[in-house]
Coordinates of C-alpha atoms in Angstrom, one line a residue:
M40 CA -0.2 0.1 -0.4
D41 CA 1.3 3.9 -1.1
M42 CA 2.6 4.4 2.5
K43 CA 2.0 8.6 1.7
K44 CA -1.1 9.3 2.8
W45 CA -1.9 6.6 5.3
L46 CA -1.2 8.8 8.4
L47 CA -4.2 11.0 7.0
T48 CA -6.6 7.7 7.3
G49 CA -8.0 8.9 11.4
T50 CA -8.2 12.2 10.8
L51 CA -10.0 11.8 7.1
I52 CA -12.5 9.5 8.1
S53 CA -13.3 11.4 11.2
T54 CA -13.9 14.7 8.8
L55 CA -15.4 12.9 5.6
G56 CA -18.9 13.5 6.1
A57 CA -21.3 10.8 5.7
F58 CA -23.5 12.4 2.5
S59 CA -24.4 9.0 -0.1
A60 CA -27.4 7.2 -1.7
C61 CA -28.1 3.6 -2.2
S62 CA -27.6 2.5 -6.1
E63 CA -28.6 0.1 -8.7
D64 CA -26.2 -2.5 -9.8
P65 CA -25.1 -2.8 -13.9
S66 CA -22.7 -2.1 -15.3
S67 CA -20.3 -1.4 -18.7
D68 CA -17.0 -2.0 -19.9
P69 CA -15.1 1.0 -21.0
V70 CA -14.9 2.4 -23.8
G71 CA -12.7 5.5 -25.4
P72 CA -15.0 8.3 -26.4
V73 CA -15.9 9.0 -30.3
D74 CA -16.9 12.0 -32.3
S75 CA -19.4 12.8 -34.5
S76 CA -18.9 10.3 -37.3
G77 CA -18.0 7.1 -34.6
S78 CA -14.7 7.8 -34.9
L79 CA -11.5 9.3 -32.6
V80 CA -10.8 12.4 -34.3
P81 CA -6.8 13.7 -34.1
D82 CA -5.2 16.9 -33.7
S83 CA -3.1 18.8 -36.5
S84 CA -0.1 16.0 -35.6
G85 CA -2.6 13.7 -36.0
D86 CA -3.1 12.4 -32.8
V87 CA -5.9 12.8 -30.2
P88 CA -5.0 15.3 -27.7
G89 CA -3.3 14.2 -25.0
S90 CA -2.6 11.2 -26.7
S91 CA 0.7 9.4 -29.0
D92 CA -0.7 6.3 -31.0
G93 CA -3.7 8.8 -31.5
Q94 CA -6.3 6.8 -28.2
P95 CA -7.3 9.1 -25.3
T96 CA -4.1 8.3 -22.1
A97 CA -6.8 7.3 -19.8
K98 CA -9.5 6.1 -21.1
S99 CA -7.6 2.6 -21.5
S100 CA -6.9 0.9 -17.9
S101 CA -4.2 -2.0 -20.2
S102 CA -1.1 -0.5 -18.5
I103 CA -2.3 -0.3 -15.2
A104 CA -2.3 -3.5 -13.6
D105 CA -4.7 -4.8 -12.0
N106 CA -3.7 -5.4 -8.9
A107 CA -2.6 -2.0 -9.0
E108 CA -4.4 1.3 -6.8
P109 CA -7.8 2.4 -8.3
Q110 CA -6.7 5.5 -10.9
M111 CA -9.5 7.2 -11.0
A112 CA -11.3 9.2 -14.2
C113 CA -13.9 11.7 -14.7
S114 CA -15.8 11.4 -18.0
E115 CA -18.8 13.5 -18.5
I116 CA -19.7 16.5 -16.8
M117 CA -23.0 18.5 -16.8
Y118 CA -22.7 21.9 -15.4
N119 CA -24.9 24.2 -17.1
A120 CA -28.5 22.2 -17.8
P121 CA -30.6 23.3 -20.8
G122 CA -34.2 24.9 -19.7
E123 CA -33.0 26.7 -16.4
S124 CA -32.6 23.8 -15.1
P125 CA -30.9 23.2 -11.7
L126 CA -29.3 19.9 -12.1
E127 CA -26.0 19.3 -11.8
W128 CA -23.6 16.2 -13.0
V129 CA -20.4 14.5 -12.7
E130 CA -19.9 11.4 -14.4
V131 CA -17.1 9.2 -12.6
Y132 CA -14.8 5.5 -12.4
I133 CA -11.7 3.6 -12.4
A134 CA -9.8 3.7 -15.2
G135 CA -7.6 1.1 -14.3
G136 CA -5.7 -0.9 -11.5
M137 CA -8.3 -2.8 -9.1
D138 CA -11.9 -3.3 -7.9
M139 CA -13.1 -1.8 -5.1
D140 CA -14.8 -3.8 -1.8
N141 CA -16.0 -1.2 -0.9
M142 CA -15.6 2.7 -1.5
Q143 CA -14.6 3.7 2.0
N144 CA -11.9 1.3 2.8
F145 CA -10.8 3.8 -0.8
F146 CA -11.8 6.6 1.0
L147 CA -13.4 7.6 -2.1
H148 CA -14.6 10.9 -2.1
L149 CA -15.4 14.1 -4.1
S150 CA -13.5 17.9 -3.4
G151 CA -13.3 21.5 -4.7
A152 CA -15.9 22.7 -6.1
V153 CA -18.3 20.1 -4.2
D154 CA -17.8 17.7 -1.9
Y155 CA -19.0 14.0 -1.6
T156 CA -18.0 10.7 0.0
F157 CA -19.1 7.1 -1.0
P158 CA -20.9 5.8 0.7
E159 CA -20.2 1.6 1.4
E160 CA -20.7 0.6 -1.7
P161 CA -18.5 -1.9 -4.3
L162 CA -17.8 0.1 -7.6
K163 CA -15.7 -2.4 -10.1
K164 CA -13.2 -0.7 -12.7
G165 CA -15.0 0.9 -16.0
E166 CA -17.7 1.0 -14.1
Y167 CA -19.7 4.7 -14.8
V168 CA -21.1 6.2 -11.2
V169 CA -23.0 9.4 -11.7
V170 CA -23.4 12.3 -8.0
A171 CA -26.0 14.6 -8.8
N172 CA -26.8 17.9 -6.6
D173 CA -30.0 16.3 -7.3
T174 CA -31.4 12.9 -7.5
A175 CA -34.6 13.8 -8.0
E176 CA -35.0 15.9 -10.8
F177 CA -32.2 14.0 -12.6
R178 CA -34.5 11.0 -12.5
K179 CA -36.8 13.7 -13.8
M180 CA -34.4 14.3 -16.7
Y181 CA -33.4 11.2 -17.7
P182 CA -36.1 8.7 -16.5
T183 CA -34.6 5.8 -18.3
F184 CA -31.5 6.1 -16.5
A185 CA -30.5 2.7 -15.7
G186 CA -27.3 3.1 -13.9
R187 CA -25.9 3.7 -10.4
L188 CA -27.2 7.5 -9.3
F189 CA -25.1 9.1 -5.7
G190 CA -26.3 11.9 -4.1
P191 CA -26.7 14.8 -3.7
W192 CA -23.4 15.9 -3.3
V193 CA -23.0 18.6 0.7
G194 CA -25.7 21.3 0.4
G195 CA -27.6 20.0 -2.7
T196 CA -28.4 22.4 -5.5
T197 CA -27.3 25.0 -3.0
V198 CA -23.8 24.3 -4.1
K199 CA -23.4 24.8 -7.9
L200 CA -20.4 23.9 -10.3
T201 CA -19.6 27.5 -11.2
N202 CA -20.3 28.3 -15.0
E203 CA -17.1 30.3 -15.1
G204 CA -14.6 27.2 -13.9
D205 CA -14.0 24.8 -11.6
V206 CA -12.0 21.6 -10.3
V207 CA -13.8 18.5 -9.6
N208 CA -11.4 16.5 -7.5
V209 CA -11.9 12.6 -7.1
K210 CA -9.9 11.9 -4.5
V211 CA -8.9 8.5 -3.0
Q212 CA -6.3 6.6 -1.3
G213 CA -2.6 6.3 -2.8
E214 CA -1.9 8.2 -6.1
G215 CA -4.8 7.8 -8.3
D216 CA -6.4 10.9 -7.5
V217 CA -8.0 13.0 -11.0
S218 CA -8.7 17.1 -10.8
C219 CA -11.1 17.3 -14.0
A220 CA -12.1 21.8 -15.1
F221 CA -15.0 23.1 -16.8
S222 CA -15.6 26.1 -17.5
N223 CA -18.0 28.2 -20.1
E224 CA -15.5 30.5 -21.2
P225 CA -12.7 30.7 -23.7
P226 CA -11.6 27.7 -25.3
W227 CA -14.5 25.7 -24.4
P228 CA -17.5 24.6 -26.2
S229 CA -20.3 27.1 -25.6
I230 CA -22.5 24.5 -26.7
A231 CA -22.4 22.5 -23.4
D232 CA -23.3 26.1 -21.2
G233 CA -26.6 25.8 -21.1
K234 CA -27.9 24.7 -24.4
G235 CA -28.1 21.0 -23.8
R236 CA -25.4 19.0 -23.6
T237 CA -22.4 18.2 -21.4
L238 CA -18.8 18.0 -21.2
V239 CA -16.9 14.6 -22.3
Y240 CA -13.0 13.7 -21.4
V241 CA -12.0 12.8 -24.9
G242 CA -8.3 11.9 -23.5
G243 CA -4.9 13.5 -22.0
N244 CA -5.3 16.2 -18.9
A245 CA -8.7 16.8 -17.5
A246 CA -7.0 19.8 -16.1
Q247 CA -7.0 21.3 -20.1
P248 CA -9.8 22.1 -21.9
N249 CA -8.1 20.9 -24.6
S250 CA -9.5 17.4 -22.9
W251 CA -12.8 18.0 -23.6
A252 CA -15.6 17.7 -26.0
A253 CA -19.1 18.8 -26.0
S254 CA -21.8 15.6 -26.4
K255 CA -23.2 14.6 -29.4
V256 CA -25.9 13.8 -28.0
D257 CA -28.4 16.4 -26.2
K258 CA -28.6 15.8 -22.5
G259 CA -25.0 13.7 -22.5
N260 CA -25.2 10.3 -21.9
P261 CA -24.8 9.6 -18.1
G262 CA -23.7 6.2 -16.6
V263 CA -23.2 4.7 -20.2
G264 CA -19.1 4.7 -21.2
G265 CA -18.7 5.3 -25.5
D266 CA -20.1 8.7 -25.4
E267 CA -19.8 10.7 -28.9
W268 CA -18.1 13.8 -29.0
V269 CA -18.0 16.8 -31.0
A270 CA -15.4 17.4 -32.4
P271 CA -13.3 20.7 -32.3
T272 CA -13.1 22.3 -35.7
Q273 CA -9.1 22.5 -36.9
V274 CA -9.8 26.3 -38.1
R275 CA -9.5 28.4 -35.2
I276 CA -9.1 32.3 -33.6
N277 CA -5.4 32.7 -33.5
E278 CA -4.0 36.0 -32.7
I279 CA -6.0 39.5 -31.9
M280 CA -4.9 43.1 -32.0
P281 CA -6.9 45.8 -30.4
F282 CA -8.0 48.7 -31.1
K283 CA -4.6 51.2 -30.7
L284 CA -4.3 54.9 -32.0
G285 CA -2.6 54.6 -34.9
E286 CA -2.7 51.0 -35.8
K287 CA -5.2 48.9 -37.2
S288 CA -7.1 46.3 -35.4
W289 CA -7.3 42.5 -37.1
I290 CA -8.1 39.1 -36.2
E291 CA -5.5 36.5 -37.6
V292 CA -7.2 32.9 -38.5
Y293 CA -5.0 29.6 -38.4
N294 CA -5.6 26.7 -39.8
A295 CA -4.7 23.5 -38.9
G296 CA -5.6 21.1 -41.1
D297 CA -3.9 19.3 -44.8
Q298 CA -7.0 21.1 -46.2
P299 CA -8.1 24.8 -47.0
V300 CA -11.2 26.0 -45.8
D301 CA -13.4 29.0 -47.0
I302 CA -14.5 31.4 -44.3
T303 CA -17.0 33.3 -46.4
G304 CA -19.6 33.7 -44.3
W305 CA -18.5 32.3 -41.1
T306 CA -19.4 35.0 -38.3
L307 CA -17.8 36.0 -35.1
E308 CA -19.7 36.7 -31.7
A309 CA -18.4 39.9 -29.8
K310 CA -19.9 38.6 -26.7
R311 CA -19.5 41.6 -24.7
R312 CA -20.8 44.3 -27.3
G313 CA -23.5 41.6 -27.9
E314 CA -22.9 41.8 -31.2
T315 CA -22.6 38.7 -34.6
L316 CA -20.3 40.0 -37.3
T317 CA -20.0 38.0 -41.0
I318 CA -17.0 37.4 -42.4
S319 CA -17.5 38.2 -45.9
A320 CA -14.9 36.6 -47.3
G321 CA -11.5 34.8 -47.3
V322 CA -10.0 31.3 -47.7
V323 CA -7.7 29.8 -44.9
P324 CA -4.9 27.6 -46.5
A325 CA -3.5 24.3 -45.2
K326 CA -1.8 24.7 -42.4
G327 CA -1.8 29.1 -43.1
Y328 CA -3.0 31.8 -41.2
L329 CA -5.2 34.5 -42.6
V330 CA -5.7 37.7 -41.2
L331 CA -9.0 39.8 -41.4
D332 CA -8.7 43.9 -41.5
A333 CA -11.3 45.1 -38.6
E334 CA -12.8 47.3 -40.9
T335 CA -12.9 46.0 -44.4
A336 CA -13.6 41.8 -43.8
F337 CA -16.9 42.0 -42.3
D338 CA -20.2 43.5 -42.8
K339 CA -19.5 45.5 -40.5
E340 CA -16.8 47.3 -38.9
L341 CA -15.2 44.9 -35.4
V342 CA -14.6 46.6 -32.3
V343 CA -11.5 45.2 -30.4
A344 CA -11.4 47.3 -27.2
P345 CA -8.7 47.9 -24.7
D346 CA -10.6 45.5 -22.0
G347 CA -11.2 42.7 -23.8
G348 CA -13.6 40.3 -23.2
E349 CA -14.5 36.4 -24.8
F350 CA -15.1 36.0 -29.5
Y351 CA -16.2 33.4 -31.1
L352 CA -15.7 32.2 -34.9
R353 CA -18.5 29.4 -36.0
G354 CA -18.8 27.8 -39.5
P355 CA -21.9 26.3 -40.9
Q356 CA -21.1 22.6 -39.0
E357 CA -21.7 21.7 -35.6
G358 CA -18.5 21.7 -33.7
D359 CA -16.9 24.7 -36.3
E360 CA -16.5 26.9 -32.8
S361 CA -13.2 28.1 -32.1
S362 CA -12.6 31.0 -29.4
I363 CA -10.5 33.3 -27.3
W364 CA -10.8 35.2 -23.8
V365 CA -8.7 38.8 -24.7
P366 CA -7.7 40.4 -21.7
A367 CA -7.6 43.6 -21.2
T368 CA -4.5 44.6 -23.3
T369 CA -3.3 47.3 -26.0
A370 CA -1.3 44.8 -27.3
T371 CA -2.1 41.1 -29.1
S372 CA -3.0 38.6 -28.0
G373 CA -3.6 34.8 -28.9
V374 CA -2.7 30.9 -28.7
V375 CA 0.6 29.3 -29.1
D376 CA 1.1 25.6 -28.9
L377 CA 3.1 23.9 -25.9
S378 CA 5.2 20.8 -26.0
D379 CA 2.9 19.0 -25.0
G380 CA -0.4 19.0 -27.9
S381 CA -2.5 21.0 -25.9
T382 CA -2.7 25.2 -26.4
A383 CA -2.8 28.6 -23.6
Q384 CA -3.9 31.6 -25.0
G385 CA -2.7 35.5 -23.1
P386 CA -1.0 38.3 -24.6
L387 CA 2.3 37.9 -26.8
A388 CA 5.6 40.1 -26.9
A389 CA 5.3 40.5 -30.0
A390 CA 2.3 41.6 -32.8
T391 CA 3.4 38.4 -35.5
P392 CA 0.3 38.8 -38.5
G393 CA 0.3 36.0 -40.7
E394 CA 2.9 34.1 -39.1
K395 CA 3.4 31.7 -35.6
N396 CA 3.1 33.5 -32.7
S397 CA 5.9 35.0 -30.3
T398 CA 5.7 33.4 -26.8
L399 CA 3.3 34.9 -23.8
A400 CA 4.5 37.7 -22.8
V401 CA 5.0 37.9 -18.9
G402 CA 3.7 41.4 -16.4
S403 CA 5.4 42.9 -13.3
L404 CA 4.5 39.9 -11.0
Y405 CA 5.7 36.4 -11.8
I406 CA 4.4 32.8 -10.2
N407 CA 8.3 31.6 -8.3
E408 CA 7.9 28.4 -6.9
I409 CA 4.2 25.7 -6.4
H410 CA 4.6 23.8 -3.6
Y411 CA 1.5 21.7 -4.9
H412 CA 1.6 18.1 -3.3
P413 CA 3.6 17.7 0.1
A414 CA 4.7 14.7 1.3
S415 CA 2.9 13.7 4.1
A416 CA 6.0 11.8 6.3
N417 CA 9.8 12.8 6.7
T418 CA 9.3 15.8 5.0
T419 CA 9.9 19.6 6.5
V420 CA 7.2 21.5 4.9
P421 CA 4.2 19.6 5.2
F422 CA 2.1 21.8 3.8
E423 CA 1.4 23.3 0.3
F424 CA 2.3 26.8 0.0
M425 CA 3.0 30.0 -3.6
E426 CA 5.0 32.9 -3.6
V427 CA 4.6 35.1 -6.1
V428 CA 7.2 37.8 -6.6
N429 CA 7.6 41.3 -8.3
G430 CA 9.9 41.1 -10.8
S431 CA 10.5 44.8 -12.1
E432 CA 12.1 47.8 -10.4
T433 CA 9.3 49.7 -9.5
P434 CA 7.0 48.8 -6.8
V435 CA 3.5 47.4 -7.8
T436 CA 0.0 48.1 -5.6
L437 CA -2.4 44.8 -5.7
Y438 CA -5.0 47.0 -5.8
S439 CA -6.8 49.1 -8.3
S440 CA -8.9 52.2 -6.7
S441 CA -10.2 52.7 -9.8
V442 CA -12.1 49.3 -10.4
S443 CA -12.2 48.5 -6.6
K444 CA -10.8 45.6 -7.0
G445 CA -7.8 44.1 -5.2
W446 CA -5.0 41.7 -7.2
K447 CA -6.3 37.9 -7.5
V448 CA -4.7 34.9 -8.1
E449 CA -7.0 32.2 -10.3
G450 CA -7.2 29.2 -9.6
I451 CA -6.8 29.1 -5.5
N452 CA -9.2 31.9 -4.9
L453 CA -7.4 34.6 -3.8
E454 CA -8.4 38.0 -3.8
F455 CA -5.3 40.5 -2.2
P456 CA -6.1 42.9 -0.1
S457 CA -4.6 46.7 -0.1
M458 CA -1.4 46.1 -0.8
V459 CA 2.2 47.2 -1.9
V460 CA 4.9 44.4 -2.9
P461 CA 8.4 46.0 -3.1
A462 CA 10.5 46.5 -6.2
K463 CA 11.4 42.0 -6.7
G464 CA 9.5 42.0 -3.5
L465 CA 7.6 38.4 -2.9
I466 CA 5.2 37.4 -1.3
L467 CA 4.5 33.7 0.1
L468 CA 0.6 32.0 -0.2
I469 CA -0.2 29.6 1.9
P470 CA -3.4 27.8 2.8
E471 CA -6.4 29.1 5.3
T472 CA -6.8 26.1 6.3
L473 CA -4.9 23.0 6.0
E474 CA -6.5 20.0 4.6
D475 CA -5.1 16.3 4.1
V476 CA -1.9 17.7 6.7
D477 CA -1.8 15.3 10.5
M478 CA -1.4 18.5 11.9
A479 CA -0.3 16.8 15.6
S480 CA 2.4 14.7 14.4
F481 CA 3.9 17.9 12.6
G482 CA 3.6 19.4 15.8
I483 CA 2.3 22.3 14.8
T484 CA -1.0 24.0 17.8
A485 CA -1.9 26.6 15.4
W486 CA -2.3 27.3 11.8
N487 CA -1.4 30.5 11.1
A488 CA 0.9 33.2 9.0
D489 CA 2.6 34.2 12.5
F490 CA 3.3 30.2 13.1
V491 CA 4.7 30.1 9.4
R492 CA 6.9 32.9 10.2
E493 CA 8.4 32.1 12.8
T494 CA 9.3 28.3 12.0
Y495 CA 10.8 29.1 8.8
Q496 CA 12.1 32.1 9.2
I497 CA 10.4 33.8 6.8
P498 CA 12.3 37.5 6.6
A499 CA 10.3 40.4 7.7
D500 CA 9.9 42.2 4.6
V501 CA 8.6 39.1 2.7
Q502 CA 4.7 39.1 3.1
I503 CA 2.4 36.1 3.8
V504 CA -1.4 36.1 2.0
A505 CA -3.4 33.6 2.9
Y506 CA -5.6 31.7 0.5
K507 CA -8.9 30.5 0.8
G508 CA -8.7 27.2 -2.2
K509 CA -6.1 24.5 -2.3
L510 CA -3.5 23.8 -4.8
S511 CA -4.7 20.3 -7.3
N512 CA -2.5 17.4 -6.1
R513 CA -2.5 16.4 -10.2
G514 CA -2.8 20.4 -11.9
E515 CA -5.0 22.9 -12.5
T516 CA -4.4 26.6 -14.2
I517 CA -3.1 28.8 -11.7
A518 CA -2.6 32.8 -12.8
V519 CA -1.8 36.1 -11.4
K520 CA -3.9 38.9 -13.0
E521 CA -4.3 42.3 -12.5
P522 CA -8.1 44.2 -12.4
Y523 CA -8.3 46.7 -15.5
S524 CA -11.9 47.8 -15.8
K525 CA -15.5 46.4 -15.0
E526 CA -19.3 46.9 -16.5
T527 CA -22.2 46.5 -14.5
V528 CA -25.8 44.8 -16.5
D529 CA -28.6 44.0 -15.0
G530 CA -27.1 44.7 -11.9
V531 CA -23.9 41.9 -12.8
T532 CA -21.0 43.6 -12.7
K533 CA -18.3 42.1 -14.3
Y534 CA -14.0 42.4 -14.1
F535 CA -12.0 42.8 -17.2
Y536 CA -8.3 42.2 -15.9
I537 CA -4.8 42.3 -16.7
W538 CA -3.0 38.7 -17.2
H539 CA 0.8 38.7 -15.6
D540 CA 1.9 35.2 -15.5
A541 CA -0.2 31.5 -15.9
T542 CA 1.2 28.4 -15.6
L543 CA -0.9 25.0 -15.8
Y544 CA 1.5 23.3 -13.9
S545 CA 1.0 18.8 -13.8
D546 CA 2.2 15.6 -11.9
G547 CA 2.3 14.3 -15.1
W548 CA 5.8 16.6 -16.6
D549 CA 8.9 14.6 -17.5
G550 CA 11.5 14.9 -15.5
L551 CA 9.6 16.9 -13.0
A552 CA 7.8 14.3 -10.9
E553 CA 10.1 13.9 -7.2
A554 CA 7.1 18.0 -7.3
D555 CA 3.9 15.0 -7.3
G556 CA 4.1 13.9 -3.1
Y557 CA 8.1 13.5 -2.8
G558 CA 8.9 16.5 -0.1
Y559 CA 10.4 18.8 -3.3
S560 CA 8.5 21.8 -4.9
L561 CA 8.3 23.5 -8.2
H562 CA 10.7 26.7 -8.7
R563 CA 10.8 28.8 -11.8
V564 CA 14.5 29.0 -14.3
D565 CA 12.2 30.9 -17.1
V566 CA 10.6 34.2 -16.4
T567 CA 11.1 35.4 -19.6
T568 CA 7.2 33.6 -20.8
M569 CA 4.6 32.4 -18.6
G570 CA 4.5 29.4 -17.0
Y571 CA 3.0 26.2 -19.1
E572 CA 6.1 24.5 -20.1
A573 CA 7.5 21.8 -17.8
K574 CA 10.6 23.7 -19.4
A575 CA 10.2 26.2 -17.1
W576 CA 10.8 24.9 -14.1
K577 CA 13.2 22.6 -12.2
V578 CA 12.7 20.5 -8.6
D579 CA 14.3 21.1 -5.1
V580 CA 13.7 21.0 -1.5
P581 CA 10.9 23.9 -0.8
T582 CA 11.8 27.4 0.7
P583 CA 8.6 29.2 0.9
G584 CA 10.0 32.4 1.7
K585 CA 12.7 32.7 0.3
I586 CA 13.3 33.4 -3.9

């Protein structure tokens, strides 16, 4: 048995809730998802995202021994049901390893966006089960459902899967956890946002949007594997230049396919402005780019304000959709391809119309260290933490008086108070409460900033700030953002941010496995671009509060 979490057993059993439901017991064989044509669809490299052989990596259990610890997976998520229904649900299964004779013996539970503890029942490998916020609403929407249904999760319909995005952690004893992201923001498919479809896992890192697609079937197909999904388009929004005095605004489109694509008549939705424009004419060459002038390429002028916002390019076929969230900036923003086959979006270091995009630009503050999965024994730093550094030559105030909003670190639920970080200064970020830490065994009698400062001899000029969230043990997006502007519509205020730095760290990064529960942390070694690539990091002993 893996011992890294064994010390947590007593604490975990006492704290986990007893929210459960009886269930029925049909099962199904795990089958990889297919697209609308019934086939696995490759990306521009010829592979399914997150795979090396055209097969979804986490859907097959062939690489995991039958007597190994269970490896959990999310397969489908309904975060915003159609018709204003309050129903939400998550589908999970054992992707590999052994069956569970009793789910509570394996401490199987959900955390993160929602909390739920599975009951004292067995679970077989490849058996798809559903956890809902309202089991009565679920059976009303799916009257012929014959699978195993659990719920409600803690808080029921009062606890929402936030449409703007979050992470559902499927936690289990050992190293079989998985973190599953979802969102209604670009580049996630919009037809899963209250328009009748679910999100279906298609392979790769479940924390990445590229690993998910919209279901082909209306309302999804809960409790059954082999879900059909809508294949994404090979044409994407690649770069956008906002309006700036004296310069033209434009949008660049890239075609990853092997054939040219005529996008005449395709539409571009500028969501913030509530406008949908039609492309007058244009063909995107295979593996090539097309730059569309904001004034002349559409049926009316495209306006891209410095505040940024969401943009959706759509073609005539279902799935012909590409989207991008443009951050607040007067410079260009776009998409970069990462070495693992995924993509990242953000502000670019330079405009490159008609050519491959430049790197993602880093702002004043950058992420310096991430201790996301502390060891549970034989360690001097048993808690998670992060560090943020002001890399500029001037002090930075982490509060905007014009917007009345603090800077934030997305992913750990932190909004900074009104404070100033000096030039080259460091901020240590720690969790408000410790989760999965046996405080007594580590001699922690009172968890707070004073304890951390005294125990680890944190210099007085290093500020310590506590966050409400939790770093995923598997990987998630963390981003440092500065408030730029706001607008209020129908009593709802929306904020627009400048993006300074971001990463989507992963426990699967090559050469960095020691940061995954073995007493080490991720240390930044490259701040010339945002920290999305593994090569921007190294593993070393954790050094909280010290550069």
